[in-house]
Coordinates of N, CA and C in Angstrom, one line a residue:
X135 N -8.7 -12.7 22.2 CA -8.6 -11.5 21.4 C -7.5 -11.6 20.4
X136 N -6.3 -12.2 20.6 CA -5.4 -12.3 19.7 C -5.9 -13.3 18.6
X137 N -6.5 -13.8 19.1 CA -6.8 -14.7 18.1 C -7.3 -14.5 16.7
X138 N -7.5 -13.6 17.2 CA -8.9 -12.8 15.7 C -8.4 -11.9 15.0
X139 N -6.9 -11.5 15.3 CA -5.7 -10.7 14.6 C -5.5 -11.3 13.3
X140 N -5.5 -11.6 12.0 CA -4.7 -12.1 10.9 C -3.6 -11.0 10.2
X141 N -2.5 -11.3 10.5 CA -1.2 -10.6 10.2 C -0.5 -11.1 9.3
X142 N -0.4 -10.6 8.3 CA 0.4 -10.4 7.1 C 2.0 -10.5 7.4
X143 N 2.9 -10.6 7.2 CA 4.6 -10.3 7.3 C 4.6 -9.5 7.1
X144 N 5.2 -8.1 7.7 CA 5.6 -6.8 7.2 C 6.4 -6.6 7.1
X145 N 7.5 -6.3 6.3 CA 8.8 -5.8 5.6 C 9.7 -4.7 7.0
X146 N 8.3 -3.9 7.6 CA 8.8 -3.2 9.0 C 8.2 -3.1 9.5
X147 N 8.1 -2.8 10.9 CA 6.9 -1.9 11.7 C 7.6 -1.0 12.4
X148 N 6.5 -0.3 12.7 CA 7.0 0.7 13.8 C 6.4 0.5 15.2
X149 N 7.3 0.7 16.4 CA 6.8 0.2 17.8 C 6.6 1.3 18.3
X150 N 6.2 1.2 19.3 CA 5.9 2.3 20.9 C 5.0 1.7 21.8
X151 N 5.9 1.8 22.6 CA 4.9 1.0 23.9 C 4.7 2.0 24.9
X152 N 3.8 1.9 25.8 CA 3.8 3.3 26.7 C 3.4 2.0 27.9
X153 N 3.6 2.8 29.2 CA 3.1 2.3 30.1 C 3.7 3.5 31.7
X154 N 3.9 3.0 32.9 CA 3.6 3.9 34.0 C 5.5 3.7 34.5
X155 N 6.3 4.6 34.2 CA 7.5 4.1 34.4 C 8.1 3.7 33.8
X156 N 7.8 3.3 32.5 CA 7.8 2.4 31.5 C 9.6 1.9 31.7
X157 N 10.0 0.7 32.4 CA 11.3 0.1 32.3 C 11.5 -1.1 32.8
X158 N 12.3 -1.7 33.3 CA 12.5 -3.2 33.5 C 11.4 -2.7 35.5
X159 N 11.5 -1.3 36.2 CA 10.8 -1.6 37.1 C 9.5 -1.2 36.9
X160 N 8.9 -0.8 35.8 CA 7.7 0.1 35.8 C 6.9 -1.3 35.1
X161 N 5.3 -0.9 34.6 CA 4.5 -1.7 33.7 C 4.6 -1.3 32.5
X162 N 4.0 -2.0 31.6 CA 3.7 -1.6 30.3 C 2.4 -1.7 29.8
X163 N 1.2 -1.2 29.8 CA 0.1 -0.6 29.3 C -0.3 -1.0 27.8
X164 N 0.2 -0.3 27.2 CA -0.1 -0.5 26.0 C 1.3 -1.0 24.8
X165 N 1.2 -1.6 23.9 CA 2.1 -1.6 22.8 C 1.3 -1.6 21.5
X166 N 2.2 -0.4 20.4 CA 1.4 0.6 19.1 C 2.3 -0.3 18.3
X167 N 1.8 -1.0 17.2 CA 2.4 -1.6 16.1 C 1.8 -1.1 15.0
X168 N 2.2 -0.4 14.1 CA 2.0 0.2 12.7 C 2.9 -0.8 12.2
X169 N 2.3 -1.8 10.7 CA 2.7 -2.3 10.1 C 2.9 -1.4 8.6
X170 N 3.7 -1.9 7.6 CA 4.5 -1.1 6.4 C 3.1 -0.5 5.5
X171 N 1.8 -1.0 5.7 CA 1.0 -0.7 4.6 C -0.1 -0.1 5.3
X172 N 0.6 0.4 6.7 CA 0.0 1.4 7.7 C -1.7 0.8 8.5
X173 N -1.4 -0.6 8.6 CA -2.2 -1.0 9.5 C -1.5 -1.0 11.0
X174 N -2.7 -0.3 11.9 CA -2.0 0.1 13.4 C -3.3 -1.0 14.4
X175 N -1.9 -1.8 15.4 CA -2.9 -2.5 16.0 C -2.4 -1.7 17.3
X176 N -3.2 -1.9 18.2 CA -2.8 -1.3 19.6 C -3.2 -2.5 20.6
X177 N -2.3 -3.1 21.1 CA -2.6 -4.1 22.1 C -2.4 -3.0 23.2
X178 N -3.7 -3.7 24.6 CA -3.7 -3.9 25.8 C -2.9 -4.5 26.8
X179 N -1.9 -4.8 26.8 CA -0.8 -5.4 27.7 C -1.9 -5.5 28.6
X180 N -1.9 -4.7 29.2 CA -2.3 -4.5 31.1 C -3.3 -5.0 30.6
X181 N -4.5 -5.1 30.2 CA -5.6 -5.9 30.2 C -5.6 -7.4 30.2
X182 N -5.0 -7.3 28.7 CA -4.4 -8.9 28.3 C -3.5 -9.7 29.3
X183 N -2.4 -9.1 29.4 CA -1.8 -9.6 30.3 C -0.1 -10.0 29.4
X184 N 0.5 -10.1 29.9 CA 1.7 -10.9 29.4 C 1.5 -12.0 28.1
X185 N 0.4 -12.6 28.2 CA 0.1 -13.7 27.2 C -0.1 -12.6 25.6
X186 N -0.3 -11.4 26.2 CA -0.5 -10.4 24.3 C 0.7 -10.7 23.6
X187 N 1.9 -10.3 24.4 CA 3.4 -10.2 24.0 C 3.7 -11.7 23.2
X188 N 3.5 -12.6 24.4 CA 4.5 -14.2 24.2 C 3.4 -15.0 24.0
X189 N 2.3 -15.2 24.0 CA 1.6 -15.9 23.7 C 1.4 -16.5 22.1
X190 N 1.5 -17.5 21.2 CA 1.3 -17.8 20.0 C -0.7 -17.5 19.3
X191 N -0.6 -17.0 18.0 CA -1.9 -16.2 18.1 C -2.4 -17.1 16.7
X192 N -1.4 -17.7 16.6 CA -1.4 -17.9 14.6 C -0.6 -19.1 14.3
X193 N -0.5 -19.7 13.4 CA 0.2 -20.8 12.8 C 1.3 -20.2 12.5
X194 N 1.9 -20.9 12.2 CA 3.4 -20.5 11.4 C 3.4 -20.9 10.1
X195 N 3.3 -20.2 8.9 CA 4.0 -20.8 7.8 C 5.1 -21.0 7.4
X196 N 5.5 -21.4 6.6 CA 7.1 -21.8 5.8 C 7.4 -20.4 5.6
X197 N 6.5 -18.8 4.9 CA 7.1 -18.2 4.5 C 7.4 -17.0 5.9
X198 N 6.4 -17.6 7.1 CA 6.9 -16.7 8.2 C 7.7 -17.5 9.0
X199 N 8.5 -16.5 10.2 CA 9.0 -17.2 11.2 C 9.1 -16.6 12.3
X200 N 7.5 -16.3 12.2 CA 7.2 -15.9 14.0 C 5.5 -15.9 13.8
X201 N 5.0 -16.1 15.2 CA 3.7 -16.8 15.5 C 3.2 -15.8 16.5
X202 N 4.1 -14.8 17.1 CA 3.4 -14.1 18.5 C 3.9 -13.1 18.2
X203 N 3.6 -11.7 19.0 CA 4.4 -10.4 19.0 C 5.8 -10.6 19.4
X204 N 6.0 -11.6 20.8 CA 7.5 -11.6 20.9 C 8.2 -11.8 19.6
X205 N 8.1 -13.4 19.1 CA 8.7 -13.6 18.0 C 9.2 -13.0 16.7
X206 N 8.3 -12.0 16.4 CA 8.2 -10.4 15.7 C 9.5 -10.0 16.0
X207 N 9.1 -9.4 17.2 CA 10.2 -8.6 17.7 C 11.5 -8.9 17.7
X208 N 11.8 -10.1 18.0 CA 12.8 -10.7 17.6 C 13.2 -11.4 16.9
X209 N 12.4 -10.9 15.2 CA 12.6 -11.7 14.1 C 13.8 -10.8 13.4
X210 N 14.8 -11.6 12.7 CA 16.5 -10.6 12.2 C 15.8 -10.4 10.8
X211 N 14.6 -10.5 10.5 CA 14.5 -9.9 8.5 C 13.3 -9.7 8.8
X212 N 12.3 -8.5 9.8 CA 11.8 -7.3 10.0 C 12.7 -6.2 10.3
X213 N 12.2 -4.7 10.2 CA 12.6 -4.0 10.5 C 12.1 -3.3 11.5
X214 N 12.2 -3.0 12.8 CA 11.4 -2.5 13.1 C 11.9 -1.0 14.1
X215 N 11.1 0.0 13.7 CA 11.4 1.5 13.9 C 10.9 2.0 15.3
X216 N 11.6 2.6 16.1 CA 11.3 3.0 17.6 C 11.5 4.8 17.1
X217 N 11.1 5.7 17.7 CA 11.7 6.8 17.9 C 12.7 6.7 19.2
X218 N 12.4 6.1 20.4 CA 13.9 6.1 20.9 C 13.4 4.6 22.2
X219 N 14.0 3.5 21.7 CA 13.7 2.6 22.0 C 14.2 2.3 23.7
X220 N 15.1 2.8 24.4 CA 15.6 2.9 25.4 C 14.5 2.1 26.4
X221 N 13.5 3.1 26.7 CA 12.7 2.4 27.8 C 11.9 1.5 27.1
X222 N 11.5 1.7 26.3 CA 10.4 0.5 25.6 C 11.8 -0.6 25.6
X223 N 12.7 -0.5 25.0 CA 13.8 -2.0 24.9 C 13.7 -2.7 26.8
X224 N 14.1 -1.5 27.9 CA 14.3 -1.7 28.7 C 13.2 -2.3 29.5
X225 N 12.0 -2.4 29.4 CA 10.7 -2.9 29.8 C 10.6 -3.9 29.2
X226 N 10.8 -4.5 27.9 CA 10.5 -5.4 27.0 C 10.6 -7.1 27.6
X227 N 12.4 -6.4 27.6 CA 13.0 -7.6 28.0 C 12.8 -8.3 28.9
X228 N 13.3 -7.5 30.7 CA 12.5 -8.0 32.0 C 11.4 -8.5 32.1
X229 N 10.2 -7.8 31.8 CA 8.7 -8.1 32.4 C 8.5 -9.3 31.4
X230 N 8.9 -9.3 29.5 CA 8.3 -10.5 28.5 C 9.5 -11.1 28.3
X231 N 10.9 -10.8 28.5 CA 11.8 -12.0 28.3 C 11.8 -11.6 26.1
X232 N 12.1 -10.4 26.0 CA 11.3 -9.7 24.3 C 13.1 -9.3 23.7
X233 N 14.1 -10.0 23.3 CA 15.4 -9.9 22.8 C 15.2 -8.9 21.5
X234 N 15.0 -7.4 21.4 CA 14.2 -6.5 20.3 C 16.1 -6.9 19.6
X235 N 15.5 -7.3 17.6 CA 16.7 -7.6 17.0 C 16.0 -6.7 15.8
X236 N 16.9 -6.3 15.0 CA 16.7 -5.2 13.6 C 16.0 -3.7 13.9
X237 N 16.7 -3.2 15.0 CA 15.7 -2.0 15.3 C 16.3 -1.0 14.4
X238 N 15.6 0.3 14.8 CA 16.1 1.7 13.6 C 15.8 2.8 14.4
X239 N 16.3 3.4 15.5 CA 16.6 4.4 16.1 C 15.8 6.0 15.0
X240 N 14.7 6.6 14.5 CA 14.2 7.8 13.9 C 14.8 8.8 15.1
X241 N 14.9 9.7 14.6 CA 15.0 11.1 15.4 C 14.6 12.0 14.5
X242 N 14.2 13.3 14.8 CA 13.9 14.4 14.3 C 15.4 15.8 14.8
X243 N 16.3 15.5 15.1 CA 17.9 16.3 15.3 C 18.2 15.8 14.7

């Protein structure tokens, strides 16, 4: 299924992951990626499995330097926007081994 994704580089995205507990002891269900020119993919974690996150989907070119959603997430020249990244950061890391770099904390206070 990842495979059939073709993704552009986006300048930012925005994340949200939901799942049951959602933290280093709960699952994660789903992860919502809105890219900058407002394409939203919605992966299945729980269906997919761990391989959605860290799995390689794509080649790498010279002008990118990430191949999977992990790598994304922890690319330092994306930006990428949480409304409050706490439990999504805290599930990330544990269950996908997911080092989230360039995040942007939004609030509405």
């Amino acid at each position: 299924m990842m495979q059939a994704l073709n993704l552009e580089r986006p300048s930012y995205v925005s994340v949200d992951a939901e799942g049951r507990a959602l933290s280093r002891d709960g699952t994660m269900s789903l992860l919502a990626l809105c890219w900058n020119n407002l394409t939203v993919y919605v992966i299945d974690v729980q269906e997919l499995g761990a391989g959605a996150v860290t799995d390689t989907f794509r080649d790498r070119t010279e002008d990118d330097k990430w191949s999977s959603l992990k790598e994304l997430l922890e690319d330092n020249t994306t930006l990428k926007l949480f409304c409050d990244p706490r439990s999504d950061s805290d599930a990330l890391y544990p269950l996908y081994g997911v080092h989230l770099k360039e995040r942007v904390l939004c609030s509405t206070s």
